[in-house]
Amino acid sequence: MQYRTAMMYTEISCFVMCVCGWILVCSTMPTEYWTYSEVNSLVLTSSHYFSNLWKDCLTDSTGVSDCKDFPSLLALQTYIHLCRSLIIISIILGFFGAVLALVGMKCTKLGGSEIVNARITFTAGINYSLSGLCAMFAYSWYGNKVIYEFMDPNYKAKKYELGTALFIGWGGSALLIVGGLTYSIFAGKEGCQSSSKTHENSPLSKRNKKTDTPPSPIPDRANGKQYSSKPSKGFHSMEAYV
């Protein structure tokens, strides 16, 4: 009972962790500050350039912002397409992971037997882990691209710095990975133990353990006789004669 209670609280903690990470990853999609760049032209005027996966924006010292969507979809660089795809895949996997976790957790009473719940929870952990890995790869690739262009002395275009959305995304991805791995370890271990116990207690395994061995002839040294499973004809004839 104590083990079940500990597992229930562990699953609840992992679920809260993964949901928080999923929300953080979702919040980076509309966030405009994936990268930013500040240009000081005069003492009292400055311009701020910032962008995300969908548009470029400009704001001046008065606080007026002007954003422009990317004009062409096919003319974008490859890493932007890949980051978009990975973030969307991460959000979808995290959603299905939350649904499976709600069905398989011990505190919800929505699943079937203990083995089925453990396997469903294990699947939810795999989905959360894949969601975190996809998001982590997307943010890391985007951040590496920004850092490489900023550090390259031969890069003559406008140089940007890492924005707020990348740090939020890294934090959410880490929560998804940690929560998903914890789900997978504990639920997978419980599912394997339950399946092995069920196999040992099954009627087929018990039937295989029973072996019908024929009785072997055991000599009776006290009486000088030998008993066999099949009586011979000579023994019956001797008893009839006596």
PDB file of C-alpha atoms in Angstrom:
ATOM      1  CA  MET A   1       0.000   0.000   0.000  1.00  0.00           C
ATOM      2  CA  GLN A   2       2.826   2.398   0.798  1.00  0.00           C
ATOM      3  CA  TYR A   3       4.506   1.580  -2.516  1.00  0.00           C
ATOM      4  CA  ARG A   4       1.279   2.315  -4.392  1.00  0.00           C
ATOM      5  CA  THR A   5       0.900   5.639  -2.571  1.00  0.00           C
ATOM      6  CA  ALA A   6       4.492   6.611  -3.360  1.00  0.00           C
ATOM      7  CA  MET A   7       3.986   5.693  -7.015  1.00  0.00           C
ATOM      8  CA  MET A   8       0.787   7.744  -7.138  1.00  0.00           C
ATOM      9  CA  TYR A   9       2.495  10.862  -5.778  1.00  0.00           C
ATOM     10  CA  THR A  10       5.430  10.321  -8.142  1.00  0.00           C
ATOM     11  CA  GLU A  11       3.082  10.131 -11.120  1.00  0.00           C
ATOM     12  CA  ILE A  12       1.271  13.292 -10.011  1.00  0.00           C
ATOM     13  CA  SER A  13       4.574  15.162  -9.651  1.00  0.00           C
ATOM     14  CA  CYS A  14       5.733  14.018 -13.088  1.00  0.00           C
ATOM     15  CA  PHE A  15       2.395  14.981 -14.613  1.00  0.00           C
ATOM     16  CA  VAL A  16       2.546  18.499 -13.146  1.00  0.00           C
ATOM     17  CA  MET A  17       6.152  18.836 -14.309  1.00  0.00           C
ATOM     18  CA  CYS A  18       5.366  17.707 -17.842  1.00  0.00           C
ATOM     19  CA  VAL A  19       2.264  19.889 -18.138  1.00  0.00           C
ATOM     20  CA  CYS A  20       4.248  22.942 -17.002  1.00  0.00           C
ATOM     21  CA  GLY A  21       6.968  22.139 -19.533  1.00  0.00           C
ATOM     22  CA  TRP A  22       4.394  21.670 -22.283  1.00  0.00           C
ATOM     23  CA  ILE A  23       2.791  25.036 -21.466  1.00  0.00           C
ATOM     24  CA  LEU A  24       6.189  26.739 -21.588  1.00  0.00           C
ATOM     25  CA  VAL A  25       6.917  25.207 -24.995  1.00  0.00           C
ATOM     26  CA  CYS A  26       3.503  26.298 -26.291  1.00  0.00           C
ATOM     27  CA  SER A  27       4.074  29.841 -25.009  1.00  0.00           C
ATOM     28  CA  THR A  28       7.169  30.264 -27.166  1.00  0.00           C
ATOM     29  CA  MET A  29       5.197  29.930 -30.393  1.00  0.00           C
ATOM     30  CA  PRO A  30       3.555  33.390 -30.262  1.00  0.00           C
ATOM     31  CA  THR A  31       6.473  34.985 -28.383  1.00  0.00           C
ATOM     32  CA  GLU A  32       8.178  37.566 -30.565  1.00  0.00           C
ATOM     33  CA  TYR A  33      11.544  37.692 -28.800  1.00  0.00           C
ATOM     34  CA  TRP A  34      13.338  34.663 -30.201  1.00  0.00           C
ATOM     35  CA  THR A  35      16.166  36.985 -31.246  1.00  0.00           C
ATOM     36  CA  TYR A  36      16.719  40.688 -30.750  1.00  0.00           C
ATOM     37  CA  SER A  37      19.176  43.354 -31.810  1.00  0.00           C
ATOM     38  CA  GLU A  38      19.593  46.902 -30.521  1.00  0.00           C
ATOM     39  CA  VAL A  39      20.961  49.669 -32.744  1.00  0.00           C
ATOM     40  CA  ASN A  40      21.848  53.027 -31.170  1.00  0.00           C
ATOM     41  CA  SER A  41      21.763  55.688 -33.842  1.00  0.00           C
ATOM     42  CA  LEU A  42      21.586  58.866 -31.742  1.00  0.00           C
ATOM     43  CA  VAL A  43      21.754  59.696 -28.065  1.00  0.00           C
ATOM     44  CA  LEU A  44      17.981  59.835 -27.573  1.00  0.00           C
ATOM     45  CA  THR A  45      16.768  57.443 -30.264  1.00  0.00           C
ATOM     46  CA  SER A  46      17.330  53.748 -30.551  1.00  0.00           C
ATOM     47  CA  SER A  47      15.775  50.966 -32.569  1.00  0.00           C
ATOM     48  CA  HIS A  48      15.097  47.442 -31.421  1.00  0.00           C
ATOM     49  CA  TYR A  49      14.896  44.633 -33.942  1.00  0.00           C
ATOM     50  CA  PHE A  50      13.443  41.310 -32.849  1.00  0.00           C
ATOM     51  CA  SER A  51      12.041  38.294 -34.626  1.00  0.00           C
ATOM     52  CA  ASN A  52      10.656  34.792 -34.162  1.00  0.00           C
ATOM     53  CA  LEU A  53       9.754  31.894 -36.420  1.00  0.00           C
ATOM     54  CA  TRP A  54       6.989  33.821 -38.158  1.00  0.00           C
ATOM     55  CA  LYS A  55       7.836  37.514 -38.483  1.00  0.00           C
ATOM     56  CA  ASP A  56      10.355  40.335 -38.040  1.00  0.00           C
ATOM     57  CA  CYS A  57       9.540  43.320 -35.879  1.00  0.00           C
ATOM     58  CA  LEU A  58      10.923  46.812 -35.239  1.00  0.00           C
ATOM     59  CA  THR A  59      10.266  49.161 -32.331  1.00  0.00           C
ATOM     60  CA  ASP A  60      11.633  52.646 -31.659  1.00  0.00           C
ATOM     61  CA  SER A  61      12.214  54.653 -28.511  1.00  0.00           C
ATOM     62  CA  THR A  62       8.593  55.843 -28.438  1.00  0.00           C
ATOM     63  CA  GLY A  63       7.350  52.249 -28.051  1.00  0.00           C
ATOM     64  CA  VAL A  64       5.731  51.966 -31.462  1.00  0.00           C
ATOM     65  CA  SER A  65       6.220  48.498 -32.954  1.00  0.00           C
ATOM     66  CA  ASP A  66       5.887  47.466 -36.537  1.00  0.00           C
ATOM     67  CA  CYS A  67       5.905  43.763 -37.453  1.00  0.00           C
ATOM     68  CA  LYS A  68       6.073  42.183 -40.861  1.00  0.00           C
ATOM     69  CA  ASP A  69       5.406  38.539 -41.607  1.00  0.00           C
ATOM     70  CA  PHE A  70       7.888  36.583 -43.665  1.00  0.00           C
ATOM     71  CA  PRO A  71       6.939  37.367 -47.265  1.00  0.00           C
ATOM     72  CA  SER A  72       7.658  33.935 -48.743  1.00  0.00           C
ATOM     73  CA  LEU A  73       7.325  30.480 -47.274  1.00  0.00           C
ATOM     74  CA  LEU A  74       9.608  28.706 -49.712  1.00  0.00           C
ATOM     75  CA  ALA A  75      12.313  31.382 -49.556  1.00  0.00           C
ATOM     76  CA  LEU A  76      12.934  30.835 -45.841  1.00  0.00           C
ATOM     77  CA  GLN A  77      16.070  29.164 -44.617  1.00  0.00           C
ATOM     78  CA  THR A  78      16.015  25.462 -43.842  1.00  0.00           C
ATOM     79  CA  TYR A  79      16.542  25.774 -40.108  1.00  0.00           C
ATOM     80  CA  ILE A  80      13.407  27.905 -39.702  1.00  0.00           C
ATOM     81  CA  HIS A  81      11.274  25.280 -41.453  1.00  0.00           C
ATOM     82  CA  LEU A  82      12.789  22.545 -39.330  1.00  0.00           C
ATOM     83  CA  CYS A  83      12.335  24.461 -36.080  1.00  0.00           C
ATOM     84  CA  ARG A  84       8.710  25.127 -36.912  1.00  0.00           C
ATOM     85  CA  SER A  85       8.075  21.462 -37.633  1.00  0.00           C
ATOM     86  CA  LEU A  86       9.837  20.242 -34.494  1.00  0.00           C
ATOM     87  CA  ILE A  87       8.003  22.669 -32.209  1.00  0.00           C
ATOM     88  CA  ILE A  88       4.619  21.671 -33.651  1.00  0.00           C
ATOM     89  CA  ILE A  89       5.500  17.961 -33.335  1.00  0.00           C
ATOM     90  CA  SER A  90       6.587  18.569 -29.751  1.00  0.00           C
ATOM     91  CA  ILE A  91       3.272  20.232 -28.891  1.00  0.00           C
ATOM     92  CA  ILE A  92       1.272  17.381 -30.462  1.00  0.00           C
ATOM     93  CA  LEU A  93       3.283  14.689 -28.668  1.00  0.00           C
ATOM     94  CA  GLY A  94       2.927  16.532 -25.376  1.00  0.00           C
ATOM     95  CA  PHE A  95      -0.848  16.723 -25.816  1.00  0.00           C
ATOM     96  CA  PHE A  96      -1.181  12.998 -26.451  1.00  0.00           C
ATOM     97  CA  GLY A  97       1.200  12.338 -23.567  1.00  0.00           C
ATOM     98  CA  ALA A  98      -1.103  14.278 -21.235  1.00  0.00           C
ATOM     99  CA  VAL A  99      -4.144  12.307 -22.413  1.00  0.00           C
ATOM    100  CA  LEU A 100      -2.397   8.969 -21.921  1.00  0.00           C
ATOM    101  CA  ALA A 101      -1.080  10.017 -18.525  1.00  0.00           C
ATOM    102  CA  LEU A 102      -4.567  10.959 -17.333  1.00  0.00           C
ATOM    103  CA  VAL A 103      -5.865   7.556 -18.411  1.00  0.00           C
ATOM    104  CA  GLY A 104      -2.997   5.504 -16.986  1.00  0.00           C
ATOM    105  CA  MET A 105      -2.268   7.180 -13.665  1.00  0.00           C
ATOM    106  CA  LYS A 106      -3.308   5.403 -10.486  1.00  0.00           C
ATOM    107  CA  CYS A 107      -5.188   8.377  -9.067  1.00  0.00           C
ATOM    108  CA  THR A 108      -7.602   8.786 -11.999  1.00  0.00           C
ATOM    109  CA  LYS A 109      -9.246   5.302 -12.024  1.00  0.00           C
ATOM    110  CA  LEU A 110      -9.786   5.523 -15.783  1.00  0.00           C
ATOM    111  CA  GLY A 111      -7.665   2.613 -16.981  1.00  0.00           C
ATOM    112  CA  GLY A 112      -8.089  -1.112 -16.580  1.00  0.00           C
ATOM    113  CA  SER A 113      -5.860  -3.442 -14.623  1.00  0.00           C
ATOM    114  CA  GLU A 114      -2.535  -2.539 -13.044  1.00  0.00           C
ATOM    115  CA  ILE A 115      -0.574  -3.907 -16.008  1.00  0.00           C
ATOM    116  CA  VAL A 116      -2.635  -1.930 -18.524  1.00  0.00           C
ATOM    117  CA  ASN A 117      -2.284   1.269 -16.500  1.00  0.00           C
ATOM    118  CA  ALA A 118       1.469   0.794 -16.201  1.00  0.00           C
ATOM    119  CA  ARG A 119       1.833   0.281 -19.945  1.00  0.00           C
ATOM    120  CA  ILE A 120      -0.314   3.319 -20.738  1.00  0.00           C
ATOM    121  CA  THR A 121       1.741   5.423 -18.339  1.00  0.00           C
ATOM    122  CA  PHE A 122       4.933   4.105 -19.923  1.00  0.00           C
ATOM    123  CA  THR A 123       3.636   5.201 -23.342  1.00  0.00           C
ATOM    124  CA  ALA A 124       2.820   8.628 -21.924  1.00  0.00           C
ATOM    125  CA  GLY A 125       6.370   8.921 -20.608  1.00  0.00           C
ATOM    126  CA  ILE A 126       7.777   8.031 -24.029  1.00  0.00           C
ATOM    127  CA  ASN A 127       5.599  10.702 -25.655  1.00  0.00           C
ATOM    128  CA  TYR A 128       6.709  13.313 -23.135  1.00  0.00           C
ATOM    129  CA  SER A 129      10.371  12.408 -23.610  1.00  0.00           C
ATOM    130  CA  LEU A 130      10.111  12.624 -27.400  1.00  0.00           C
ATOM    131  CA  SER A 131       8.256  15.924 -27.073  1.00  0.00           C
ATOM    132  CA  GLY A 132      11.020  17.370 -24.930  1.00  0.00           C
ATOM    133  CA  LEU A 133      13.760  16.081 -27.217  1.00  0.00           C
ATOM    134  CA  CYS A 134      12.104  17.577 -30.318  1.00  0.00           C
ATOM    135  CA  ALA A 135      11.697  20.954 -28.639  1.00  0.00           C
ATOM    136  CA  MET A 136      15.215  20.892 -27.201  1.00  0.00           C
ATOM    137  CA  PHE A 137      16.685  20.124 -30.623  1.00  0.00           C
ATOM    138  CA  ALA A 138      14.709  22.973 -32.224  1.00  0.00           C
ATOM    139  CA  TYR A 139      15.712  25.604 -29.654  1.00  0.00           C
ATOM    140  CA  SER A 140      19.320  24.444 -29.621  1.00  0.00           C
ATOM    141  CA  TRP A 141      19.633  24.536 -33.396  1.00  0.00           C
ATOM    142  CA  TYR A 142      18.062  27.987 -33.587  1.00  0.00           C
ATOM    143  CA  GLY A 143      20.263  29.275 -30.772  1.00  0.00           C
ATOM    144  CA  ASN A 144      23.377  27.760 -32.322  1.00  0.00           C
ATOM    145  CA  LYS A 145      22.572  29.504 -35.602  1.00  0.00           C
ATOM    146  CA  VAL A 146      22.232  32.861 -33.843  1.00  0.00           C
ATOM    147  CA  ILE A 147      25.461  32.394 -31.876  1.00  0.00           C
ATOM    148  CA  TYR A 148      27.392  31.298 -34.964  1.00  0.00           C
ATOM    149  CA  GLU A 149      26.297  34.366 -36.948  1.00  0.00           C
ATOM    150  CA  PHE A 150      27.050  36.674 -34.030  1.00  0.00           C
ATOM    151  CA  MET A 151      30.554  35.275 -33.514  1.00  0.00           C
ATOM    152  CA  ASP A 152      31.457  35.095 -37.198  1.00  0.00           C
ATOM    153  CA  PRO A 153      33.586  38.150 -38.115  1.00  0.00           C
ATOM    154  CA  ASN A 154      32.866  37.648 -41.811  1.00  0.00           C
ATOM    155  CA  TYR A 155      29.088  37.841 -41.349  1.00  0.00           C
ATOM    156  CA  LYS A 156      28.131  41.313 -42.618  1.00  0.00           C
ATOM    157  CA  ALA A 157      24.356  41.204 -42.108  1.00  0.00           C
ATOM    158  CA  LYS A 158      22.555  42.289 -38.966  1.00  0.00           C
ATOM    159  CA  LYS A 159      23.614  40.290 -35.943  1.00  0.00           C
ATOM    160  CA  TYR A 160      21.097  39.175 -33.353  1.00  0.00           C
ATOM    161  CA  GLU A 161      21.321  37.863 -29.804  1.00  0.00           C
ATOM    162  CA  LEU A 162      19.447  35.142 -27.981  1.00  0.00           C
ATOM    163  CA  GLY A 163      15.925  36.109 -27.036  1.00  0.00           C
ATOM    164  CA  THR A 164      13.688  35.282 -24.097  1.00  0.00           C
ATOM    165  CA  ALA A 165      11.734  32.601 -25.929  1.00  0.00           C
ATOM    166  CA  LEU A 166      14.783  30.382 -26.314  1.00  0.00           C
ATOM    167  CA  PHE A 167      15.488  30.311 -22.575  1.00  0.00           C
ATOM    168  CA  ILE A 168      11.825  29.619 -21.805  1.00  0.00           C
ATOM    169  CA  GLY A 169      11.846  26.843 -24.384  1.00  0.00           C
ATOM    170  CA  TRP A 170      14.975  25.262 -22.957  1.00  0.00           C
ATOM    171  CA  GLY A 171      13.422  25.238 -19.496  1.00  0.00           C
ATOM    172  CA  GLY A 172      10.174  23.691 -20.765  1.00  0.00           C
ATOM    173  CA  SER A 173      12.053  21.074 -22.774  1.00  0.00           C
ATOM    174  CA  ALA A 174      14.095  20.084 -19.733  1.00  0.00           C
ATOM    175  CA  LEU A 175      10.923  19.638 -17.676  1.00  0.00           C
ATOM    176  CA  LEU A 176       9.397  17.454 -20.381  1.00  0.00           C
ATOM    177  CA  ILE A 177      12.486  15.275 -20.660  1.00  0.00           C
ATOM    178  CA  VAL A 178      12.926  14.806 -16.902  1.00  0.00           C
ATOM    179  CA  GLY A 179       9.234  14.104 -16.296  1.00  0.00           C
ATOM    180  CA  GLY A 180       8.973  11.767 -19.275  1.00  0.00           C
ATOM    181  CA  LEU A 181      12.024   9.758 -18.296  1.00  0.00           C
ATOM    182  CA  THR A 182      10.757   9.409 -14.725  1.00  0.00           C
ATOM    183  CA  TYR A 183       7.406   8.227 -16.050  1.00  0.00           C
ATOM    184  CA  SER A 184       9.067   5.704 -18.345  1.00  0.00           C
ATOM    185  CA  ILE A 185      11.437   4.293 -15.710  1.00  0.00           C
ATOM    186  CA  PHE A 186       8.911   3.742 -12.928  1.00  0.00           C
ATOM    187  CA  ALA A 187       5.993   2.693 -15.125  1.00  0.00           C
ATOM    188  CA  GLY A 188       8.144   0.412 -17.283  1.00  0.00           C
ATOM    189  CA  LYS A 189       9.629  -1.256 -14.224  1.00  0.00           C
ATOM    190  CA  GLU A 190       6.198  -1.805 -12.699  1.00  0.00           C
ATOM    191  CA  GLY A 191       4.771  -3.110 -15.959  1.00  0.00           C
ATOM    192  CA  CYS A 192       7.582  -5.614 -16.415  1.00  0.00           C
ATOM    193  CA  GLN A 193       7.272  -6.884 -12.842  1.00  0.00           C
ATOM    194  CA  SER A 194       3.502  -7.224 -13.107  1.00  0.00           C
ATOM    195  CA  SER A 195       3.692  -9.088 -16.399  1.00  0.00           C
ATOM    196  CA  SER A 196       6.293 -11.520 -15.021  1.00  0.00           C
ATOM    197  CA  LYS A 197       4.181 -12.229 -11.928  1.00  0.00           C
ATOM    198  CA  THR A 198       1.111 -12.783 -14.064  1.00  0.00           C
ATOM    199  CA  HIS A 199       3.001 -15.224 -16.250  1.00  0.00           C
ATOM    200  CA  GLU A 200       4.197 -17.178 -13.225  1.00  0.00           C
ATOM    201  CA  ASN A 201       0.693 -17.376 -11.722  1.00  0.00           C
ATOM    202  CA  SER A 202      -1.019 -18.351 -14.961  1.00  0.00           C
ATOM    203  CA  PRO A 203      -2.636 -21.835 -15.142  1.00  0.00           C
ATOM    204  CA  LEU A 204      -0.493 -22.792 -18.127  1.00  0.00           C
ATOM    205  CA  SER A 205       2.742 -22.193 -16.231  1.00  0.00           C
ATOM    206  CA  LYS A 206       1.448 -24.126 -13.235  1.00  0.00           C
ATOM    207  CA  ARG A 207       0.481 -27.006 -15.491  1.00  0.00           C
ATOM    208  CA  ASN A 208       3.933 -27.055 -17.026  1.00  0.00           C
ATOM    209  CA  LYS A 209       5.518 -27.209 -13.597  1.00  0.00           C
ATOM    210  CA  LYS A 210       3.629 -30.394 -12.718  1.00  0.00           C
ATOM    211  CA  THR A 211       5.421 -33.432 -14.110  1.00  0.00           C
ATOM    212  CA  ASP A 212       3.812 -36.868 -13.870  1.00  0.00           C
ATOM    213  CA  THR A 213       6.689 -39.232 -13.131  1.00  0.00           C
ATOM    214  CA  PRO A 214       5.887 -42.966 -13.182  1.00  0.00           C
ATOM    215  CA  PRO A 215       6.545 -44.751  -9.894  1.00  0.00           C
ATOM    216  CA  SER A 216       9.860 -46.499  -9.925  1.00  0.00           C
ATOM    217  CA  PRO A 217      10.275 -49.982  -8.388  1.00  0.00           C
ATOM    218  CA  ILE A 218      11.562 -49.603  -4.822  1.00  0.00           C
ATOM    219  CA  PRO A 219      13.069 -52.673  -3.107  1.00  0.00           C
ATOM    220  CA  ASP A 220      11.852 -53.595   0.340  1.00  0.00           C
ATOM    221  CA  ARG A 221      14.990 -54.775   2.057  1.00  0.00           C
ATOM    222  CA  ALA A 222      13.221 -55.703   5.295  1.00  0.00           C
ATOM    223  CA  ASN A 223      10.942 -58.268   3.658  1.00  0.00           C
ATOM    224  CA  GLY A 224      13.251 -59.112   0.799  1.00  0.00           C
ATOM    225  CA  LYS A 225      10.574 -58.182  -1.756  1.00  0.00           C
ATOM    226  CA  GLN A 226      10.553 -55.814  -4.639  1.00  0.00           C
ATOM    227  CA  TYR A 227       7.416 -53.914  -5.644  1.00  0.00           C
ATOM    228  CA  SER A 228       6.808 -52.876  -9.197  1.00  0.00           C
ATOM    229  CA  SER A 229       4.186 -50.766 -10.857  1.00  0.00           C
ATOM    230  CA  LYS A 230       3.212 -53.687 -13.104  1.00  0.00           C
ATOM    231  CA  PRO A 231       2.625 -57.006 -11.278  1.00  0.00           C
ATOM    232  CA  SER A 232       3.986 -60.037 -13.037  1.00  0.00           C
ATOM    233  CA  LYS A 233       2.042 -63.214 -13.790  1.00  0.00           C
ATOM    234  CA  GLY A 234       4.433 -65.338 -11.743  1.00  0.00           C
ATOM    235  CA  PHE A 235       3.582 -63.400  -8.604  1.00  0.00           C
ATOM    236  CA  HIS A 236      -0.159 -64.003  -9.036  1.00  0.00           C
ATOM    237  CA  SER A 237       0.361 -67.692  -9.694  1.00  0.00           C
ATOM    238  CA  MET A 238       2.496 -68.072  -6.550  1.00  0.00           C
ATOM    239  CA  GLU A 239      -0.211 -66.443  -4.411  1.00  0.00           C
ATOM    240  CA  ALA A 240      -2.847 -68.733  -5.937  1.00  0.00           C
ATOM    241  CA  TYR A 241      -0.710 -71.818  -5.220  1.00  0.00           C
ATOM    242  CA  VAL A 242      -0.204 -70.820  -1.574  1.00  0.00           C
TER     243      VAL A 242
END
